[in-house]
PDB file of C-alpha atoms in Angstrom:
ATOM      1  CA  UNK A1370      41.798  26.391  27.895  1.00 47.00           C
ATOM      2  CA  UNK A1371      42.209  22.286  26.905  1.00 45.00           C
ATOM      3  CA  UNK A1372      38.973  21.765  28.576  1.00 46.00           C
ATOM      4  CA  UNK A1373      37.291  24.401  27.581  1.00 48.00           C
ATOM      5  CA  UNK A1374      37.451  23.673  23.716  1.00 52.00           C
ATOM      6  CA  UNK A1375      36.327  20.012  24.132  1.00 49.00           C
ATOM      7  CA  UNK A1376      32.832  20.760  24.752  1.00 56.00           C
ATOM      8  CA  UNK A1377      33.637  23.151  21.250  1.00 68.00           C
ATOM      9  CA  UNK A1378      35.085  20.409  19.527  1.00 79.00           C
ATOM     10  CA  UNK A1379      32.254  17.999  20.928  1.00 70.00           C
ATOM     11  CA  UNK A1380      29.580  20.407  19.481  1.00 77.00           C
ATOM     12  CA  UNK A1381      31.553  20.963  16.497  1.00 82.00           C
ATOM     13  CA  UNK A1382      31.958  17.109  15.310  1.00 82.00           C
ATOM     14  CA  UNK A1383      28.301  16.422  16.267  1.00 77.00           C
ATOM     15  CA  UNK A1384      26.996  19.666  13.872  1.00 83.00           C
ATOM     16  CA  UNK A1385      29.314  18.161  11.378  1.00 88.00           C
ATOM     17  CA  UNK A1386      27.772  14.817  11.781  1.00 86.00           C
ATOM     18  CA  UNK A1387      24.642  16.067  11.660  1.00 87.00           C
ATOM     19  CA  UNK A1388      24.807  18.016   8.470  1.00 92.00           C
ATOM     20  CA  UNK A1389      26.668  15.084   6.377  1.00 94.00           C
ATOM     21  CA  UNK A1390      23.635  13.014   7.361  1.00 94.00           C
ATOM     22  CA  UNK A1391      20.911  15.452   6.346  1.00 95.00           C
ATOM     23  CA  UNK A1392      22.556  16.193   3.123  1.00 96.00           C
ATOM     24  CA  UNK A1393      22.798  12.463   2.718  1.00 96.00           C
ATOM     25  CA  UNK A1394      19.195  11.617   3.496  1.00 97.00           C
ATOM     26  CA  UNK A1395      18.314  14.455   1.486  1.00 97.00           C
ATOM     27  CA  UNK A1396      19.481  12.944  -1.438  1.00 97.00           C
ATOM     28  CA  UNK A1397      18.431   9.620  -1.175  1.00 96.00           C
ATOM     29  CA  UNK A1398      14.987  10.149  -0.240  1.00 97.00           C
ATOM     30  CA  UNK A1399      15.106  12.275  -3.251  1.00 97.00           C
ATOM     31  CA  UNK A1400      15.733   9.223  -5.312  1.00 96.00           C
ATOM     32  CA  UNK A1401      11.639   7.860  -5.474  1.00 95.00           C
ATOM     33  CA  UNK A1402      10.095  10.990  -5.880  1.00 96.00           C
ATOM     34  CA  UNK A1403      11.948  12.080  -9.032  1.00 96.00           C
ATOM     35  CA  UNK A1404      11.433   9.038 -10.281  1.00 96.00           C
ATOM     36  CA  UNK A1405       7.303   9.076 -10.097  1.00 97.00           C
ATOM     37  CA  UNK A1406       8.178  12.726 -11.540  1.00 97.00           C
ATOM     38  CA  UNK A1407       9.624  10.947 -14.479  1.00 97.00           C
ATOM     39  CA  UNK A1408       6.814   8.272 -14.700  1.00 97.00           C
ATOM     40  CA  UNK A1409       4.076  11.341 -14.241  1.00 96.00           C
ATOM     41  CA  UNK A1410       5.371  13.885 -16.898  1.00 96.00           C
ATOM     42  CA  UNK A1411       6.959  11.532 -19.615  1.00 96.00           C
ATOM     43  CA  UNK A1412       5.039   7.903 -19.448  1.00 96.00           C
ATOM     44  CA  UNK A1413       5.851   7.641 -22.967  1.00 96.00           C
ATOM     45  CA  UNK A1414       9.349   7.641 -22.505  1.00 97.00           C
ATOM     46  CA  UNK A1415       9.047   5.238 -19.232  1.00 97.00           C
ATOM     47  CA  UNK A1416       7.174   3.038 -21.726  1.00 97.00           C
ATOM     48  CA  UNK A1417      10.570   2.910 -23.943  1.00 97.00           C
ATOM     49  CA  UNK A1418      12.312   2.277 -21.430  1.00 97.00           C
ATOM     50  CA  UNK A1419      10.628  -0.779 -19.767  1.00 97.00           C
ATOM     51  CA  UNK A1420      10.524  -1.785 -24.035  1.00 97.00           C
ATOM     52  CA  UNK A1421      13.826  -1.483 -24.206  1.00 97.00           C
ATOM     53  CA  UNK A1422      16.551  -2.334 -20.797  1.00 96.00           C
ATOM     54  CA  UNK A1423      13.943  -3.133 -18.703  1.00 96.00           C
ATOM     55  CA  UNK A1424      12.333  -5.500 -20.133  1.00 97.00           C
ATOM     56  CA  UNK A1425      12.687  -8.301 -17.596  1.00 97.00           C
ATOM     57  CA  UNK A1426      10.965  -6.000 -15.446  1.00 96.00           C
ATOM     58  CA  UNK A1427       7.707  -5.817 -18.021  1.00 97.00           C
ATOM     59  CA  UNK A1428       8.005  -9.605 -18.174  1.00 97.00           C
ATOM     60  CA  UNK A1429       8.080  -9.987 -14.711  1.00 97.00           C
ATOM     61  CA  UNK A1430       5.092  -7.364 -14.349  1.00 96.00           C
ATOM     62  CA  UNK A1431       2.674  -9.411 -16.687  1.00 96.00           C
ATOM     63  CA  UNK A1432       3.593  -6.660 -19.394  1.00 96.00           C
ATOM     64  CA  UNK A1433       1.489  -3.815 -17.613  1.00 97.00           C
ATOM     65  CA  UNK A1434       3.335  -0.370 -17.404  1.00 97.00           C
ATOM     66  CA  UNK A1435       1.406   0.143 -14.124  1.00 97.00           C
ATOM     67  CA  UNK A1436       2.302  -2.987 -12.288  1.00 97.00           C
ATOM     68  CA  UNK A1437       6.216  -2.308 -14.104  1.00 97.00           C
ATOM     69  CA  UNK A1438       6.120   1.634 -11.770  1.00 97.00           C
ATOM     70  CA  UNK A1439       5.166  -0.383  -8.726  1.00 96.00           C
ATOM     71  CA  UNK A1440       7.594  -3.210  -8.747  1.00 96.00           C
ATOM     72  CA  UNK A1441      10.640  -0.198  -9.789  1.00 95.00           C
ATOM     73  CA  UNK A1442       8.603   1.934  -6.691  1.00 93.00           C
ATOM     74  CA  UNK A1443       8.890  -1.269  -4.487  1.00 93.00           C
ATOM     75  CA  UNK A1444      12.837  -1.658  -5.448  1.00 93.00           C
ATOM     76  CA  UNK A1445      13.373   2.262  -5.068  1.00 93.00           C
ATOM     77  CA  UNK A1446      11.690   2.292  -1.683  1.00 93.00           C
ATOM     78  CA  UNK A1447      14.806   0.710   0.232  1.00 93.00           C
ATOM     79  CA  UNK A1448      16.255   3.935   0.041  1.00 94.00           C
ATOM     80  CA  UNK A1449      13.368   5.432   1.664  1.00 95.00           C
ATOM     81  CA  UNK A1450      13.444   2.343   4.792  1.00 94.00           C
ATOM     82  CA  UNK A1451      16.854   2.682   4.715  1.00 95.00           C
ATOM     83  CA  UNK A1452      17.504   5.931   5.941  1.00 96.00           C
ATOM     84  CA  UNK A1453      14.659   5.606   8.401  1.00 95.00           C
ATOM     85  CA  UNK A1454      15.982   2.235   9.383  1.00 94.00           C
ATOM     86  CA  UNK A1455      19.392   3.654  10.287  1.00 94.00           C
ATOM     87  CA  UNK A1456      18.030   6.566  11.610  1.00 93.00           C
ATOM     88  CA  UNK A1457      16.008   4.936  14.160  1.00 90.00           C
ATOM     89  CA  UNK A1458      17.577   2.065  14.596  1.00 88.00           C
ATOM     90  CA  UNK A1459      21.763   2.067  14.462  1.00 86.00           C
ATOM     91  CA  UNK A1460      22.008   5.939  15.506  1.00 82.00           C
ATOM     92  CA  UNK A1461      19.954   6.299  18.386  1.00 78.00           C
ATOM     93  CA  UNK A1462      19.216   4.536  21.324  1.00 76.00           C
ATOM     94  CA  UNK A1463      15.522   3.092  20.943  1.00 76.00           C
ATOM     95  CA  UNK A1464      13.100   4.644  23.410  1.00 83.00           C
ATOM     96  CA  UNK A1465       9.422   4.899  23.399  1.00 88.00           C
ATOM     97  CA  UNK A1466       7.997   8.602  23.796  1.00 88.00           C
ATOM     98  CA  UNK A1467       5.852   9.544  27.321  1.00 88.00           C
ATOM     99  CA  UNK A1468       2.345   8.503  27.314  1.00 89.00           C
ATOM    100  CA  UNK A1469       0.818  11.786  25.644  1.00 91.00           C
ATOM    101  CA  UNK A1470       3.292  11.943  22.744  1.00 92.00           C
ATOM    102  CA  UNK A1471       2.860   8.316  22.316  1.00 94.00           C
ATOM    103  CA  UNK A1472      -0.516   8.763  21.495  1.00 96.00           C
ATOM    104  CA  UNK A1473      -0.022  11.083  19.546  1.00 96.00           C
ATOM    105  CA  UNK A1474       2.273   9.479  17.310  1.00 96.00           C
ATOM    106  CA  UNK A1475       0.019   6.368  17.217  1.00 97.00           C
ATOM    107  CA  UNK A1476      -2.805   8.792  16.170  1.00 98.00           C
ATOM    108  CA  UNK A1477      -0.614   9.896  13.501  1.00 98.00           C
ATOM    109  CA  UNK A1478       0.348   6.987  12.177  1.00 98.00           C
ATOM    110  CA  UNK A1479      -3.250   5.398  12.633  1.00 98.00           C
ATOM    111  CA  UNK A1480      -4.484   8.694  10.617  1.00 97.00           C
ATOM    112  CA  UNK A1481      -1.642   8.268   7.846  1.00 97.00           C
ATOM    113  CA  UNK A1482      -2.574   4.407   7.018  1.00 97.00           C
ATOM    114  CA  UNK A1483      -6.580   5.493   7.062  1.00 97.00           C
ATOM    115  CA  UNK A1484      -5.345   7.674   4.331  1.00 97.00           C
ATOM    116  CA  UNK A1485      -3.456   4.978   2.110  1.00 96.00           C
ATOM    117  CA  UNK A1486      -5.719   2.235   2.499  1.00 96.00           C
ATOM    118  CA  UNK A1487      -8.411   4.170   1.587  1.00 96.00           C
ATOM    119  CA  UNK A1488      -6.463   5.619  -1.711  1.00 96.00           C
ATOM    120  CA  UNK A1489      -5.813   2.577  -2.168  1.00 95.00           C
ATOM    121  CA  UNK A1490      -9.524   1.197  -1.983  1.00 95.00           C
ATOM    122  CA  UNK A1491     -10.765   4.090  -3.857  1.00 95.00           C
ATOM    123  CA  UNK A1492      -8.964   3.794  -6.838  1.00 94.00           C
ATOM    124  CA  UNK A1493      -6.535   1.087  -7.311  1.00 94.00           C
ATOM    125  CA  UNK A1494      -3.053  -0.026  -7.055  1.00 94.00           C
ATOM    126  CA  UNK A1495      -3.063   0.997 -11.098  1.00 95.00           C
ATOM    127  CA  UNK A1496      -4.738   4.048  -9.827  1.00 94.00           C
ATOM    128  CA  UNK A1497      -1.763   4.778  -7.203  1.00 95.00           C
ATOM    129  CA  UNK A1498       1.062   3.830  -9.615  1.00 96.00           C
ATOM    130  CA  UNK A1499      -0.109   6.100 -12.482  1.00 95.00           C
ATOM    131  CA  UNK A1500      -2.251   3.634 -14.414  1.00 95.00           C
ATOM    132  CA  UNK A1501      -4.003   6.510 -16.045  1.00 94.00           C
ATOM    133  CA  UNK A1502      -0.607   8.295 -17.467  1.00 94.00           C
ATOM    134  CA  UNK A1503       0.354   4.647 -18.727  1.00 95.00           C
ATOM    135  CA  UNK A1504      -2.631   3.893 -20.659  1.00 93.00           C
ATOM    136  CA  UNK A1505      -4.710   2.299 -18.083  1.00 94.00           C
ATOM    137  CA  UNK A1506      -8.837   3.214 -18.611  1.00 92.00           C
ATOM    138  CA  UNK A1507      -9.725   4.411 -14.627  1.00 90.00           C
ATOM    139  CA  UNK A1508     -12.756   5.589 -13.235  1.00 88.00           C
ATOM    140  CA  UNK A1509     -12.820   9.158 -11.635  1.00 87.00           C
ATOM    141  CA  UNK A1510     -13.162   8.843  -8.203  1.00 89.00           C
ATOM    142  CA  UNK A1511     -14.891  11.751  -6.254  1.00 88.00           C
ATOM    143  CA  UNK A1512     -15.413   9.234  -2.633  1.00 91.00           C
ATOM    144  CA  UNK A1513     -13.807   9.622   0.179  1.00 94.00           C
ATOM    145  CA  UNK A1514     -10.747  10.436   1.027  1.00 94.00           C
ATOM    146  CA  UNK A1515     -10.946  12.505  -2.178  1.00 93.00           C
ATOM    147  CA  UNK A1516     -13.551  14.540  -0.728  1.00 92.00           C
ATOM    148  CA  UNK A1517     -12.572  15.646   2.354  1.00 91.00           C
ATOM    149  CA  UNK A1518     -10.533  18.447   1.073  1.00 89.00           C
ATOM    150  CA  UNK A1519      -7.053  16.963   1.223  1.00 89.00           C
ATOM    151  CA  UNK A1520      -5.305  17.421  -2.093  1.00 86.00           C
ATOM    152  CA  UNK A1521      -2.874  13.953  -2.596  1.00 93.00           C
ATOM    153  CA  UNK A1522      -4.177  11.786   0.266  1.00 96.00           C
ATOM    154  CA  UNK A1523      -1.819   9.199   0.125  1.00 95.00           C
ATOM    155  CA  UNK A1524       1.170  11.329   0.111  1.00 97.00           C
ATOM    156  CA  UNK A1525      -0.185  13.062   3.213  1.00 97.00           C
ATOM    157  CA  UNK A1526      -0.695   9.359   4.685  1.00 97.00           C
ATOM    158  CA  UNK A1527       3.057   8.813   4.384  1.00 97.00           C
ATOM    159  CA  UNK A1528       3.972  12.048   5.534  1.00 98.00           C
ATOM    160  CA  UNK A1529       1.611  11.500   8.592  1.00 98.00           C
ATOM    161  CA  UNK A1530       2.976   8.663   9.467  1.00 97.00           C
ATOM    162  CA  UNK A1531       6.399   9.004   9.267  1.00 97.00           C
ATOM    163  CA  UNK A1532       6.021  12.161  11.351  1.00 97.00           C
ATOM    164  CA  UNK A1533       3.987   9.684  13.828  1.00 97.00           C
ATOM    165  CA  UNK A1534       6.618   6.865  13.910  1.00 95.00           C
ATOM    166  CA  UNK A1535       9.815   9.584  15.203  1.00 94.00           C
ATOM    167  CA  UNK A1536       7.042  11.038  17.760  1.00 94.00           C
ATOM    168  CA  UNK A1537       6.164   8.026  18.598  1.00 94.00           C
ATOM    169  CA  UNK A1538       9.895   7.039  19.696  1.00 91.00           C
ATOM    170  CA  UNK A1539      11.060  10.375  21.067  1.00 87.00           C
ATOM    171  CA  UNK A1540      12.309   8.613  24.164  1.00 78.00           C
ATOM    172  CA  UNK A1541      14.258   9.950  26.704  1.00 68.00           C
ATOM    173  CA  UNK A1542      17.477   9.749  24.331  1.00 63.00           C
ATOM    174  CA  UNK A1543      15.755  12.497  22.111  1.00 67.00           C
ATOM    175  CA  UNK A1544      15.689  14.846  24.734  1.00 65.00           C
ATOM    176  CA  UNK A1545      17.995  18.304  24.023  1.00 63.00           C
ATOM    177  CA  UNK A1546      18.269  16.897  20.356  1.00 75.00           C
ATOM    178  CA  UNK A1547      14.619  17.869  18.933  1.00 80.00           C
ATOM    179  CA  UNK A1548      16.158  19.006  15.788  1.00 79.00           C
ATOM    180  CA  UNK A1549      18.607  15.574  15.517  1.00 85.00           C
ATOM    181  CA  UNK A1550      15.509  13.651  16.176  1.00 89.00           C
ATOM    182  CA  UNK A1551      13.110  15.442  13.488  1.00 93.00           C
ATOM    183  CA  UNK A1552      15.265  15.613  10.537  1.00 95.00           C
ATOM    184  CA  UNK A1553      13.988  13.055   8.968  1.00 96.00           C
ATOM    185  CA  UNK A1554      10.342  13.811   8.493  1.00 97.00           C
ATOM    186  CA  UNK A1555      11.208  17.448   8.157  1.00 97.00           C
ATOM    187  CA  UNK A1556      13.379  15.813   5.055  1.00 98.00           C
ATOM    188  CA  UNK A1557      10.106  13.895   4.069  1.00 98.00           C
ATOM    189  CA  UNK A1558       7.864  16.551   4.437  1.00 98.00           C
ATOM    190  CA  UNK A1559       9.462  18.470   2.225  1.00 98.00           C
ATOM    191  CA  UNK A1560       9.895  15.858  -0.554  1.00 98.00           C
ATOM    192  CA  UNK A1561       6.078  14.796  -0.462  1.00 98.00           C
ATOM    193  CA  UNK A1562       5.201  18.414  -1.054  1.00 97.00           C
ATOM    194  CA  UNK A1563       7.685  18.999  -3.592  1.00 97.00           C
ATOM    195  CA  UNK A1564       6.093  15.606  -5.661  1.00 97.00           C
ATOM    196  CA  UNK A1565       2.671  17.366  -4.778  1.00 96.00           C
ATOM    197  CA  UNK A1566       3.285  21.177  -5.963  1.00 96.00           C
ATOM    198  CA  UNK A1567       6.219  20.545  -8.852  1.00 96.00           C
ATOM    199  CA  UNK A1568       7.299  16.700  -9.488  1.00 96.00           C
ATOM    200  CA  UNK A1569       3.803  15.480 -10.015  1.00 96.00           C
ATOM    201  CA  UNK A1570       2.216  18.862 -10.529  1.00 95.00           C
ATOM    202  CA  UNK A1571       0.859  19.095 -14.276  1.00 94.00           C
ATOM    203  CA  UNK A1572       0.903  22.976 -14.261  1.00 95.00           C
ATOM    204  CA  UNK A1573       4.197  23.812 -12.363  1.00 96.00           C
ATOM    205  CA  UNK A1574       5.928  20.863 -13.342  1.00 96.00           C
ATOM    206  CA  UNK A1575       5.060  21.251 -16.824  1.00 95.00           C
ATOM    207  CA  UNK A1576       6.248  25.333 -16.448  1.00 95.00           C
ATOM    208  CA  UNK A1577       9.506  24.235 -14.635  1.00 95.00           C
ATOM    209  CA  UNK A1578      10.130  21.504 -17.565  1.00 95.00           C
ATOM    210  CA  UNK A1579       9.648  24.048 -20.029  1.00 94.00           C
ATOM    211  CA  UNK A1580      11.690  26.617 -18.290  1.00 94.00           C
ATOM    212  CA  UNK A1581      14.716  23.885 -17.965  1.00 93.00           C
ATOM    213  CA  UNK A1582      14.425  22.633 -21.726  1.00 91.00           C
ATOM    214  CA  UNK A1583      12.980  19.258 -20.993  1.00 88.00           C
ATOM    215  CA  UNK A1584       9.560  20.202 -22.606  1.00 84.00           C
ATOM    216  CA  UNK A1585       8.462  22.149 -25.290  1.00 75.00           C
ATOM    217  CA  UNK A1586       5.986  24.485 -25.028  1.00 76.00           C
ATOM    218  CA  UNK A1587       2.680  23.293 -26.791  1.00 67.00           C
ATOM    219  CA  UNK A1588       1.758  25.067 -30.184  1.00 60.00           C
ATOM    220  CA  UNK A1589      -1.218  27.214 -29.869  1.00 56.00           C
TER     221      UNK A1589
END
């Protein structure tokens, strides 16, 4: 009866384990998309802000709102490199995936930086980092890879490849723990879409603001 409960209490600890680290990744990968949520539904308040206590930051950003989002982005993203740092790197033993799912992933990731750079060239880093809520003048782009049908590009880019990167390195110490291995760019996934059909939505963010008393509805 001993032995027969250890494999129990093995399973047990490792579901545990497993569940505190989701919840915890959950949360801080959270962290950057609420905060482009802020920045896209109330730049005039962001403005305030980066008047008022964070100033050094506008200093330091030449006094342009934009370039102030992207250096806070920058400074918010170790959350994002540290999960997926630790993840792949202190709680797993690195291995490369077998040749077909290693090309995959490097497909994935090759497809998901196509996607930014291009974003990128198309329209700007003031473009990327909401240059056009802050006051910034920007051309309407309509080029590629805004017309291939992809709503949010860029977001898809970084969803692409972090979902390449974990295929990319599931090794042989990946094998019976497909769900251990995946959790975070299921976490990610569901993030990016989140920013993409709520966060940074104008409609249903603007109807879930409203709803929750952070917005008032506009006077007809």
């Amino acid at each position: 009866q001993v032995l027969a409960r250890v494999p129990s209490t093995a399973s047990a600890k490792a579901a545990s384990e497993l569940a505190m680290f989701a919840v915890a990744a959950f949360l801080l990968l959270g962290i950057e998309r609420f905060l482009y949520g802020y920045i896209y539904h109330f730049p005039e308040s962001f403005k305030t802000v980066c008047d008022g206590p964070l100033k050094s930051l506008l200093v330091f950003s030449e006094g342009k709102y934009w370039m102030a989002a992207k250096n806070l982005g920058v400074l918010i993203k170790v959350f994002q490199f540290g999960v997926i740092g630790y993840d792949l790197l202190l709680c797993r033993s690195f291995g490369l995936a077998s040749g077909p799912l290693l090309l995959l992933g490097l497909a994935l990731v090759g497809a998901g930086q196509v996607l930014n750079v291009a974003v990128f060239n198309a329209i700007g880093a003031a473009g990327v980092y909401y240059g056009g809520q802050l006051g910034v003048k920007l051309d309407w782009c309509e080029g590629f890879p805004y017309n291939i049908g992809i709503s949010d590009p860029q977001y898809w880019g970084v969803v692409l490849c972090v979902w390449g990167m974990y295929v990319s390195l599931c090794g042989a110490g990946a094998e019976g723990q497909v769900l251990r291995h995946f959790v975070v760019p299921v976490l990610e996934t569901f993030w990016y879409v989140c920013s993409m059909k709520l966060l940074e939505d104008t409609k249903n963010g603007t109807a879930a603001l409203q709803a929750l008393g952070f917005k008032l509805p506009k006077k007809r």
